[in-house]
């Protein structure tokens, strides 16, 4: 079993997830597992990231894929130190809650809420074998109840639910020294963002939460390392 710390980033074949994986490997010396629902894309991204990054087939909305991915991590590494729940879909600016397509909303929930929930449940036994374990849920200001308004029905409500999951798991996992936080990366120039600030800037706040010291916060909502309102 290697002494190098091990991080899994979901949805790491492109966008913020890929940059988070790069920063964790390059700047923090972690062994990074590049979660990707398409293994070929994950392998390509892992090769571009370098620093010993490995690809892992992982569709967070598919319970079989989640179970197999974590069984593989257990078999190869015997533990996990950091879980970054980054995979997310469907920034539905074209939908309003009062006339939403609920099938579409359910699909968003499958990836944005039930995905991270399933990976968290499955990861906890491995994280408890890890050291200074951390979970980061990549959320969004769209999920902040304090600032919620019309539109982005499925996305905003799924991220609000992800924030609630963050608070509950943080409280439950505190006795094990596992810190759990939600991070909004800000508006970032990825395929999803379609504009916004450079991807490395958005990724930085996620990496900050993934590498918090044992004295760091848990059960919080952050942007750029600063607490924001739920
Ligand atoms: P992106 O460029 O659209 O990338 C999304 C990533 O998630 C892709 O790698 C995608 O894989 C993966 N993914 C989607 N569904 C998946 C599933 N079921 N299982 C595993 N992977 C899946 O988005 P991004 O901007 O990097 O967003 C990353 C996170 O930041 C998301 O949680 C998003 O909600 C959040 N966020 C983004 C912004 C922004 O401005 N960009 C703002 C606030 C929050 P494929 O390549 O296979 O589709």
mmCIF file of N, CA, C and O in Angstrom, residues 23-105:
data_model
loop_
_atom_site.group_PDB
_atom_site.id
_atom_site.type_symbol
_atom_site.label_atom_id
_atom_site.label_comp_id
_atom_site.label_asym_id
_atom_site.label_seq_id
_atom_site.Cartn_x
_atom_site.Cartn_y
_atom_site.Cartn_z
ATOM 1 N N UNK A 23 -4.309 20.097 -10.380
ATOM 2 C CA UNK A 23 -3.740 20.867 -9.255
ATOM 3 C C UNK A 23 -3.432 19.967 -8.062
ATOM 4 O O UNK A 23 -2.420 20.159 -7.378
ATOM 5 N N UNK A 24 -4.299 18.985 -7.802
ATOM 6 C CA UNK A 24 -4.048 18.072 -6.670
ATOM 7 C C UNK A 24 -2.774 17.261 -6.918
ATOM 8 O O UNK A 24 -1.981 17.038 -5.991
ATOM 9 N N UNK A 25 -2.581 16.826 -8.162
ATOM 10 C CA UNK A 25 -1.403 16.008 -8.482
ATOM 11 C C UNK A 25 -0.140 16.861 -8.537
ATOM 12 O O UNK A 25 0.870 16.549 -7.904
ATOM 13 N N UNK A 26 -0.208 17.972 -9.261
ATOM 14 C CA UNK A 26 0.985 18.801 -9.524
ATOM 15 C C UNK A 26 1.400 19.616 -8.300
ATOM 16 O O UNK A 26 2.576 19.683 -7.956
ATOM 17 N N UNK A 27 0.411 20.218 -7.634
ATOM 18 C CA UNK A 27 0.737 21.166 -6.550
ATOM 19 C C UNK A 27 0.739 20.512 -5.169
ATOM 20 O O UNK A 27 1.279 21.075 -4.226
ATOM 21 N N UNK A 28 0.097 19.344 -5.032
ATOM 22 C CA UNK A 28 -0.015 18.719 -3.711
ATOM 23 C C UNK A 28 0.529 17.292 -3.683
ATOM 24 O O UNK A 28 0.437 16.624 -2.655
ATOM 25 N N UNK A 29 1.059 16.816 -4.800
ATOM 26 C CA UNK A 29 1.731 15.512 -4.833
ATOM 27 C C UNK A 29 0.806 14.331 -4.613
ATOM 28 O O UNK A 29 1.253 13.268 -4.176
ATOM 29 N N UNK A 30 -0.475 14.507 -4.909
ATOM 30 C CA UNK A 30 -1.412 13.386 -4.692
ATOM 31 C C UNK A 30 -1.437 12.414 -5.855
ATOM 32 O O UNK A 30 -1.174 12.785 -7.003
ATOM 33 N N UNK A 31 -1.751 11.169 -5.535
ATOM 34 C CA UNK A 31 -2.084 10.184 -6.567
ATOM 35 C C UNK A 31 -3.543 10.463 -6.927
ATOM 36 O O UNK A 31 -4.430 10.375 -6.065
ATOM 37 N N UNK A 32 -3.804 10.819 -8.186
ATOM 38 C CA UNK A 32 -5.150 11.226 -8.568
ATOM 39 C C UNK A 32 -5.823 10.180 -9.444
ATOM 40 O O UNK A 32 -5.223 9.675 -10.397
ATOM 41 N N UNK A 33 -7.063 9.877 -9.087
ATOM 42 C CA UNK A 33 -7.888 8.988 -9.904
ATOM 43 C C UNK A 33 -8.888 9.866 -10.654
ATOM 44 O O UNK A 33 -9.670 10.601 -10.041
ATOM 45 N N UNK A 34 -8.795 9.778 -11.981
ATOM 46 C CA UNK A 34 -9.591 10.628 -12.857
ATOM 47 C C UNK A 34 -10.900 9.908 -13.183
ATOM 48 O O UNK A 34 -10.962 9.057 -14.068
ATOM 49 N N UNK A 35 -11.947 10.230 -12.428
ATOM 50 C CA UNK A 35 -13.246 9.592 -12.674
ATOM 51 C C UNK A 35 -13.839 10.098 -13.973
ATOM 52 O O UNK A 35 -13.868 11.305 -14.213
ATOM 53 N N UNK A 36 -14.302 9.163 -14.802
ATOM 54 C CA UNK A 36 -14.913 9.555 -16.078
ATOM 55 C C UNK A 36 -15.906 8.486 -16.487
ATOM 56 O O UNK A 36 -15.609 7.306 -16.421
ATOM 57 N N UNK A 37 -17.099 8.935 -16.935
ATOM 58 C CA UNK A 37 -18.069 7.894 -17.322
ATOM 59 C C UNK A 37 -17.651 7.202 -18.608
ATOM 60 O O UNK A 37 -18.045 6.075 -18.860
ATOM 61 N N UNK A 38 -16.849 7.873 -19.421
ATOM 62 C CA UNK A 38 -16.288 7.263 -20.632
ATOM 63 C C UNK A 38 -14.803 7.006 -20.351
ATOM 64 O O UNK A 38 -14.011 7.954 -20.258
ATOM 65 N N UNK A 39 -14.446 5.722 -20.200
ATOM 66 C CA UNK A 39 -13.074 5.385 -19.774
ATOM 67 C C UNK A 39 -12.032 5.916 -20.751
ATOM 68 O O UNK A 39 -10.954 6.363 -20.337
ATOM 69 N N UNK A 40 -12.338 5.887 -22.061
ATOM 70 C CA UNK A 40 -11.366 6.369 -23.061
ATOM 71 C C UNK A 40 -11.079 7.849 -22.832
ATOM 72 O O UNK A 40 -9.921 8.292 -22.881
ATOM 73 N N UNK A 41 -12.122 8.632 -22.544
ATOM 74 C CA UNK A 41 -11.920 10.072 -22.266
ATOM 75 C C UNK A 41 -11.138 10.255 -20.972
ATOM 76 O O UNK A 41 -10.295 11.141 -20.853
ATOM 77 N N UNK A 42 -11.407 9.409 -19.993
ATOM 78 C CA UNK A 42 -10.686 9.479 -18.722
ATOM 79 C C UNK A 42 -9.200 9.165 -18.916
ATOM 80 O O UNK A 42 -8.346 9.828 -18.327
ATOM 81 N N UNK A 43 -8.921 8.179 -19.758
ATOM 82 C CA UNK A 43 -7.509 7.801 -20.002
ATOM 83 C C UNK A 43 -6.768 8.934 -20.689
ATOM 84 O O UNK A 43 -5.618 9.228 -20.363
ATOM 85 N N UNK A 44 -7.467 9.562 -21.652
ATOM 86 C CA UNK A 44 -6.847 10.683 -22.374
ATOM 87 C C UNK A 44 -6.554 11.823 -21.393
ATOM 88 O O UNK A 44 -5.466 12.400 -21.385
ATOM 89 N N UNK A 45 -7.525 12.128 -20.538
ATOM 90 C CA UNK A 45 -7.344 13.225 -19.569
ATOM 91 C C UNK A 45 -6.216 12.886 -18.594
ATOM 92 O O UNK A 45 -5.381 13.742 -18.285
ATOM 93 N N UNK A 46 -6.186 11.632 -18.113
ATOM 94 C CA UNK A 46 -5.146 11.229 -17.148
ATOM 95 C C UNK A 46 -3.760 11.398 -17.765
ATOM 96 O O UNK A 46 -2.813 11.833 -17.092
ATOM 97 N N UNK A 47 -3.664 11.058 -19.056
ATOM 98 C CA UNK A 47 -2.377 11.194 -19.740
ATOM 99 C C UNK A 47 -1.988 12.673 -19.843
ATOM 100 O O UNK A 47 -0.823 13.020 -19.616
ATOM 101 N N UNK A 48 -2.963 13.527 -20.147
ATOM 102 C CA UNK A 48 -2.673 14.964 -20.259
ATOM 103 C C UNK A 48 -2.312 15.553 -18.891
ATOM 104 O O UNK A 48 -1.460 16.425 -18.789
ATOM 105 N N UNK A 49 -2.957 15.075 -17.835
ATOM 106 C CA UNK A 49 -2.665 15.559 -16.479
ATOM 107 C C UNK A 49 -1.266 15.124 -16.061
ATOM 108 O O UNK A 49 -0.496 15.910 -15.506
ATOM 109 N N UNK A 50 -0.913 13.857 -16.338
ATOM 110 C CA UNK A 50 0.407 13.347 -15.958
ATOM 111 C C UNK A 50 0.517 13.115 -14.457
ATOM 112 O O UNK A 50 -0.491 12.859 -13.798
ATOM 113 N N UNK A 51 1.722 13.205 -13.917
ATOM 114 C CA UNK A 51 1.987 13.037 -12.478
ATOM 115 C C UNK A 51 1.390 11.728 -11.942
ATOM 116 O O UNK A 51 0.937 11.676 -10.799
ATOM 117 N N UNK A 52 1.375 10.696 -12.771
ATOM 118 C CA UNK A 52 0.910 9.378 -12.318
ATOM 119 C C UNK A 52 -0.589 9.249 -12.188
ATOM 120 O O UNK A 52 -1.092 8.286 -11.585
ATOM 121 N N UNK A 53 -1.343 10.197 -12.750
ATOM 122 C CA UNK A 53 -2.814 10.120 -12.664
ATOM 123 C C UNK A 53 -3.315 8.881 -13.403
ATOM 124 O O UNK A 53 -2.784 8.511 -14.448
ATOM 125 N N UNK A 54 -4.312 8.244 -12.829
ATOM 126 C CA UNK A 54 -4.931 7.062 -13.445
ATOM 127 C C UNK A 54 -6.398 7.324 -13.725
ATOM 128 O O UNK A 54 -7.073 8.007 -12.936
ATOM 129 N N UNK A 55 -6.904 6.742 -14.805
ATOM 130 C CA UNK A 55 -8.327 6.873 -15.125
ATOM 131 C C UNK A 55 -9.132 5.797 -14.408
ATOM 132 O O UNK A 55 -8.635 4.696 -14.139
ATOM 133 N N UNK A 56 -10.380 6.146 -14.094
ATOM 134 C CA UNK A 56 -11.285 5.197 -13.438
ATOM 135 C C UNK A 56 -12.670 5.369 -14.056
ATOM 136 O O UNK A 56 -13.197 6.490 -14.058
ATOM 137 N N UNK A 57 -13.237 4.286 -14.574
ATOM 138 C CA UNK A 57 -14.590 4.382 -15.130
ATOM 139 C C UNK A 57 -15.559 4.653 -13.989
ATOM 140 O O UNK A 57 -15.606 3.904 -13.010
ATOM 141 N N UNK A 58 -16.302 5.739 -14.087
ATOM 142 C CA UNK A 58 -17.242 6.079 -13.014
ATOM 143 C C UNK A 58 -18.349 6.979 -13.537
ATOM 144 O O UNK A 58 -18.142 8.161 -13.819
ATOM 145 N N UNK A 59 -19.528 6.374 -13.665
ATOM 146 C CA UNK A 59 -20.746 7.144 -13.944
ATOM 147 C C UNK A 59 -21.471 7.257 -12.617
ATOM 148 O O UNK A 59 -22.017 6.268 -12.105
ATOM 149 N N UNK A 60 -21.489 8.459 -12.049
ATOM 150 C CA UNK A 60 -22.016 8.608 -10.688
ATOM 151 C C UNK A 60 -23.517 8.341 -10.606
ATOM 152 O O UNK A 60 -24.046 8.096 -9.522
ATOM 153 N N UNK A 61 -24.204 8.376 -11.753
ATOM 154 C CA UNK A 61 -25.654 8.127 -11.741
ATOM 155 C C UNK A 61 -25.987 6.646 -11.891
ATOM 156 O O UNK A 61 -27.167 6.279 -11.913
ATOM 157 N N UNK A 62 -24.953 5.809 -12.005
ATOM 158 C CA UNK A 62 -25.151 4.370 -12.210
ATOM 159 C C UNK A 62 -24.600 3.610 -10.989
ATOM 160 O O UNK A 62 -23.381 3.506 -10.813
ATOM 161 N N UNK A 63 -25.487 3.089 -10.132
ATOM 162 C CA UNK A 63 -25.028 2.436 -8.898
ATOM 163 C C UNK A 63 -24.052 1.279 -9.146
ATOM 164 O O UNK A 63 -23.154 1.058 -8.327
ATOM 165 N N UNK A 64 -24.190 0.584 -10.274
ATOM 166 C CA UNK A 64 -23.264 -0.521 -10.569
ATOM 167 C C UNK A 64 -21.869 0.035 -10.834
ATOM 168 O O UNK A 64 -20.858 -0.478 -10.324
ATOM 169 N N UNK A 65 -21.810 1.107 -11.617
ATOM 170 C CA UNK A 65 -20.526 1.747 -11.914
ATOM 171 C C UNK A 65 -19.877 2.261 -10.633
ATOM 172 O O UNK A 65 -18.662 2.100 -10.420
ATOM 173 N N UNK A 66 -20.667 2.869 -9.752
ATOM 174 C CA UNK A 66 -20.128 3.388 -8.485
ATOM 175 C C UNK A 66 -19.554 2.239 -7.654
ATOM 176 O O UNK A 66 -18.417 2.302 -7.179
ATOM 177 N N UNK A 67 -20.324 1.159 -7.521
ATOM 178 C CA UNK A 67 -19.867 0.018 -6.704
ATOM 179 C C UNK A 67 -18.572 -0.568 -7.279
ATOM 180 O O UNK A 67 -17.625 -0.853 -6.528
ATOM 181 N N UNK A 68 -18.534 -0.708 -8.611
ATOM 182 C CA UNK A 68 -17.336 -1.306 -9.233
ATOM 183 C C UNK A 68 -16.119 -0.399 -9.092
ATOM 184 O O UNK A 68 -15.005 -0.868 -8.846
ATOM 185 N N UNK A 69 -16.335 0.916 -9.246
ATOM 186 C CA UNK A 69 -15.204 1.849 -9.149
ATOM 187 C C UNK A 69 -14.574 1.795 -7.754
ATOM 188 O O UNK A 69 -13.349 1.727 -7.611
ATOM 189 N N UNK A 70 -15.406 1.802 -6.715
ATOM 190 C CA UNK A 70 -14.847 1.807 -5.359
ATOM 191 C C UNK A 70 -14.268 0.438 -4.980
ATOM 192 O O UNK A 70 -13.295 0.361 -4.221
ATOM 193 N N UNK A 71 -14.840 -0.627 -5.539
ATOM 194 C CA UNK A 71 -14.245 -1.958 -5.315
ATOM 195 C C UNK A 71 -12.841 -1.988 -5.915
ATOM 196 O O UNK A 71 -11.909 -2.561 -5.323
ATOM 197 N N UNK A 72 -12.702 -1.334 -7.059
ATOM 198 C CA UNK A 72 -11.377 -1.282 -7.707
ATOM 199 C C UNK A 72 -10.391 -0.447 -6.884
ATOM 200 O O UNK A 72 -9.229 -0.833 -6.715
ATOM 201 N N UNK A 73 -10.873 0.688 -6.350
ATOM 202 C CA UNK A 73 -9.982 1.516 -5.511
ATOM 203 C C UNK A 73 -9.535 0.706 -4.293
ATOM 204 O O UNK A 73 -8.361 0.708 -3.908
ATOM 205 N N UNK A 74 -10.482 -0.016 -3.696
ATOM 206 C CA UNK A 74 -10.163 -0.840 -2.511
ATOM 207 C C UNK A 74 -9.119 -1.897 -2.867
ATOM 208 O O UNK A 74 -8.147 -2.095 -2.129
ATOM 209 N N UNK A 75 -9.335 -2.551 -4.016
ATOM 210 C CA UNK A 75 -8.423 -3.641 -4.408
ATOM 211 C C UNK A 75 -7.021 -3.114 -4.701
ATOM 212 O O UNK A 75 -6.024 -3.735 -4.338
ATOM 213 N N UNK A 76 -6.934 -1.952 -5.347
ATOM 214 C CA UNK A 76 -5.622 -1.452 -5.775
ATOM 215 C C UNK A 76 -4.938 -0.636 -4.678
ATOM 216 O O UNK A 76 -3.725 -0.765 -4.460
ATOM 217 N N UNK A 77 -5.713 0.214 -3.980
ATOM 218 C CA UNK A 77 -5.089 1.163 -3.042
ATOM 219 C C UNK A 77 -5.412 0.886 -1.571
ATOM 220 O O UNK A 77 -4.735 1.390 -0.686
ATOM 221 N N UNK A 78 -6.501 0.171 -1.326
ATOM 222 C CA UNK A 78 -6.843 -0.185 0.050
ATOM 223 C C UNK A 78 -7.416 0.949 0.876
ATOM 224 O O UNK A 78 -7.744 0.782 2.051
ATOM 225 N N UNK A 79 -7.566 2.135 0.273
ATOM 226 C CA UNK A 79 -8.115 3.279 1.001
ATOM 227 C C UNK A 79 -8.323 4.435 0.042
ATOM 228 O O UNK A 79 -7.915 4.373 -1.119
ATOM 229 N N UNK A 80 -8.956 5.512 0.562
ATOM 230 C CA UNK A 80 -9.088 6.755 -0.204
ATOM 231 C C UNK A 80 -8.929 7.899 0.800
ATOM 232 O O UNK A 80 -9.408 7.799 1.939
ATOM 233 N N UNK A 81 -8.241 8.968 0.395
ATOM 234 C CA UNK A 81 -8.035 10.099 1.306
ATOM 235 C C UNK A 81 -8.930 11.287 0.975
ATOM 236 O O UNK A 81 -9.334 12.022 1.873
ATOM 237 N N UNK A 82 -9.200 11.486 -0.321
ATOM 238 C CA UNK A 82 -9.987 12.659 -0.734
ATOM 239 C C UNK A 82 -10.993 12.259 -1.811
ATOM 240 O O UNK A 82 -10.636 11.594 -2.790
ATOM 241 N N UNK A 83 -12.244 12.661 -1.590
ATOM 242 C CA UNK A 83 -13.293 12.468 -2.604
ATOM 243 C C UNK A 83 -13.788 13.842 -3.026
ATOM 244 O O UNK A 83 -14.283 14.606 -2.191
ATOM 245 N N UNK A 84 -13.652 14.142 -4.315
ATOM 246 C CA UNK A 84 -14.198 15.397 -4.846
ATOM 247 C C UNK A 84 -15.388 15.057 -5.736
ATOM 248 O O UNK A 84 -15.230 14.498 -6.820
ATOM 249 N N UNK A 85 -16.575 15.366 -5.233
ATOM 250 C CA UNK A 85 -17.805 15.131 -5.994
ATOM 251 C C UNK A 85 -18.020 16.321 -6.917
ATOM 252 O O UNK A 85 -18.663 17.311 -6.544
ATOM 253 N N UNK A 86 -17.444 16.209 -8.109
ATOM 254 C CA UNK A 86 -17.460 17.336 -9.049
ATOM 255 C C UNK A 86 -18.468 17.166 -10.188
ATOM 256 O O UNK A 86 -18.999 18.157 -10.686
ATOM 257 N N UNK A 87 -18.739 15.922 -10.592
ATOM 258 C CA UNK A 87 -19.592 15.699 -11.772
ATOM 259 C C UNK A 87 -20.926 16.414 -11.602
ATOM 260 O O UNK A 87 -21.553 16.346 -10.538
ATOM 261 N N UNK A 88 -21.347 17.113 -12.633
ATOM 262 C CA UNK A 88 -22.615 17.836 -12.563
ATOM 263 C C UNK A 88 -23.154 18.064 -13.963
ATOM 264 O O UNK A 88 -22.398 18.072 -14.937
ATOM 265 N N UNK A 89 -24.472 18.235 -14.059
ATOM 266 C CA UNK A 89 -25.105 18.406 -15.371
ATOM 267 C C UNK A 89 -26.237 19.441 -15.349
ATOM 268 O O UNK A 89 -26.792 19.750 -14.298
ATOM 269 N N UNK A 90 -26.554 19.869 -16.550
ATOM 270 C CA UNK A 90 -27.810 20.555 -16.894
ATOM 271 C C UNK A 90 -28.082 21.846 -16.134
ATOM 272 O O UNK A 90 -28.995 21.918 -15.303
ATOM 273 N N UNK A 91 -27.308 22.863 -16.484
ATOM 274 C CA UNK A 91 -27.559 24.216 -15.962
ATOM 275 C C UNK A 91 -28.749 24.762 -16.758
ATOM 276 O O UNK A 91 -28.588 25.399 -17.794
ATOM 277 N N UNK A 92 -29.953 24.454 -16.247
ATOM 278 C CA UNK A 92 -31.178 24.633 -17.048
ATOM 279 C C UNK A 92 -31.780 26.036 -16.932
ATOM 280 O O UNK A 92 -32.874 26.205 -16.390
ATOM 281 N N UNK A 93 -31.074 26.991 -17.511
ATOM 282 C CA UNK A 93 -31.568 28.378 -17.496
ATOM 283 C C UNK A 93 -32.889 28.502 -18.279
ATOM 284 O O UNK A 93 -33.598 29.491 -18.134
ATOM 285 N N UNK A 94 -33.182 27.506 -19.120
ATOM 286 C CA UNK A 94 -34.412 27.553 -19.925
ATOM 287 C C UNK A 94 -35.621 26.970 -19.183
ATOM 288 O O UNK A 94 -36.719 26.947 -19.722
ATOM 289 N N UNK A 95 -35.432 26.517 -17.957
ATOM 290 C CA UNK A 95 -36.557 25.889 -17.239
ATOM 291 C C UNK A 95 -37.003 26.730 -16.048
ATOM 292 O O UNK A 95 -36.185 27.290 -15.332
ATOM 293 N N UNK A 96 -38.297 26.739 -15.815
ATOM 294 C CA UNK A 96 -38.847 27.361 -14.608
ATOM 295 C C UNK A 96 -39.510 26.275 -13.774
ATOM 296 O O UNK A 96 -40.065 25.303 -14.324
ATOM 297 N N UNK A 97 -39.458 26.441 -12.449
ATOM 298 C CA UNK A 97 -39.953 25.392 -11.543
ATOM 299 C C UNK A 97 -41.436 25.090 -11.771
ATOM 300 O O UNK A 97 -41.843 23.924 -11.749
ATOM 301 N N UNK A 98 -42.226 26.119 -12.044
ATOM 302 C CA UNK A 98 -43.680 25.910 -12.101
ATOM 303 C C UNK A 98 -44.134 25.222 -13.392
ATOM 304 O O UNK A 98 -45.298 24.866 -13.507
ATOM 305 N N UNK A 99 -43.215 25.060 -14.362
ATOM 306 C CA UNK A 99 -43.584 24.323 -15.569
ATOM 307 C C UNK A 99 -42.420 23.432 -16.027
ATOM 308 O O UNK A 99 -42.206 23.205 -17.227
ATOM 309 N N UNK A 100 -41.665 22.922 -15.066
ATOM 310 C CA UNK A 100 -40.462 22.139 -15.395
ATOM 311 C C UNK A 100 -40.821 20.760 -15.953
ATOM 312 O O UNK A 100 -41.866 20.190 -15.617
ATOM 313 N N UNK A 101 -39.935 20.252 -16.796
ATOM 314 C CA UNK A 101 -40.017 18.862 -17.260
ATOM 315 C C UNK A 101 -39.402 18.001 -16.146
ATOM 316 O O UNK A 101 -38.183 17.967 -15.969
ATOM 317 N N UNK A 102 -40.269 17.321 -15.417
ATOM 318 C CA UNK A 102 -39.777 16.604 -14.226
ATOM 319 C C UNK A 102 -38.896 15.410 -14.570
ATOM 320 O O UNK A 102 -38.061 15.002 -13.751
ATOM 321 N N UNK A 103 -39.060 14.867 -15.776
ATOM 322 C CA UNK A 103 -38.136 13.783 -16.165
ATOM 323 C C UNK A 103 -36.724 14.340 -16.298
ATOM 324 O O UNK A 103 -35.741 13.712 -15.884
ATOM 325 N N UNK A 104 -36.644 15.546 -16.856
ATOM 326 C CA UNK A 104 -35.339 16.204 -16.983
ATOM 327 C C UNK A 104 -34.782 16.565 -15.599
ATOM 328 O O UNK A 104 -33.587 16.388 -15.329
ATOM 329 N N UNK A 105 -35.660 17.032 -14.729
ATOM 330 C CA UNK A 105 -35.231 17.372 -13.360
ATOM 331 C C UNK A 105 -34.718 16.109 -12.654
ATOM 332 O O UNK A 105 -33.678 16.132 -11.986
#
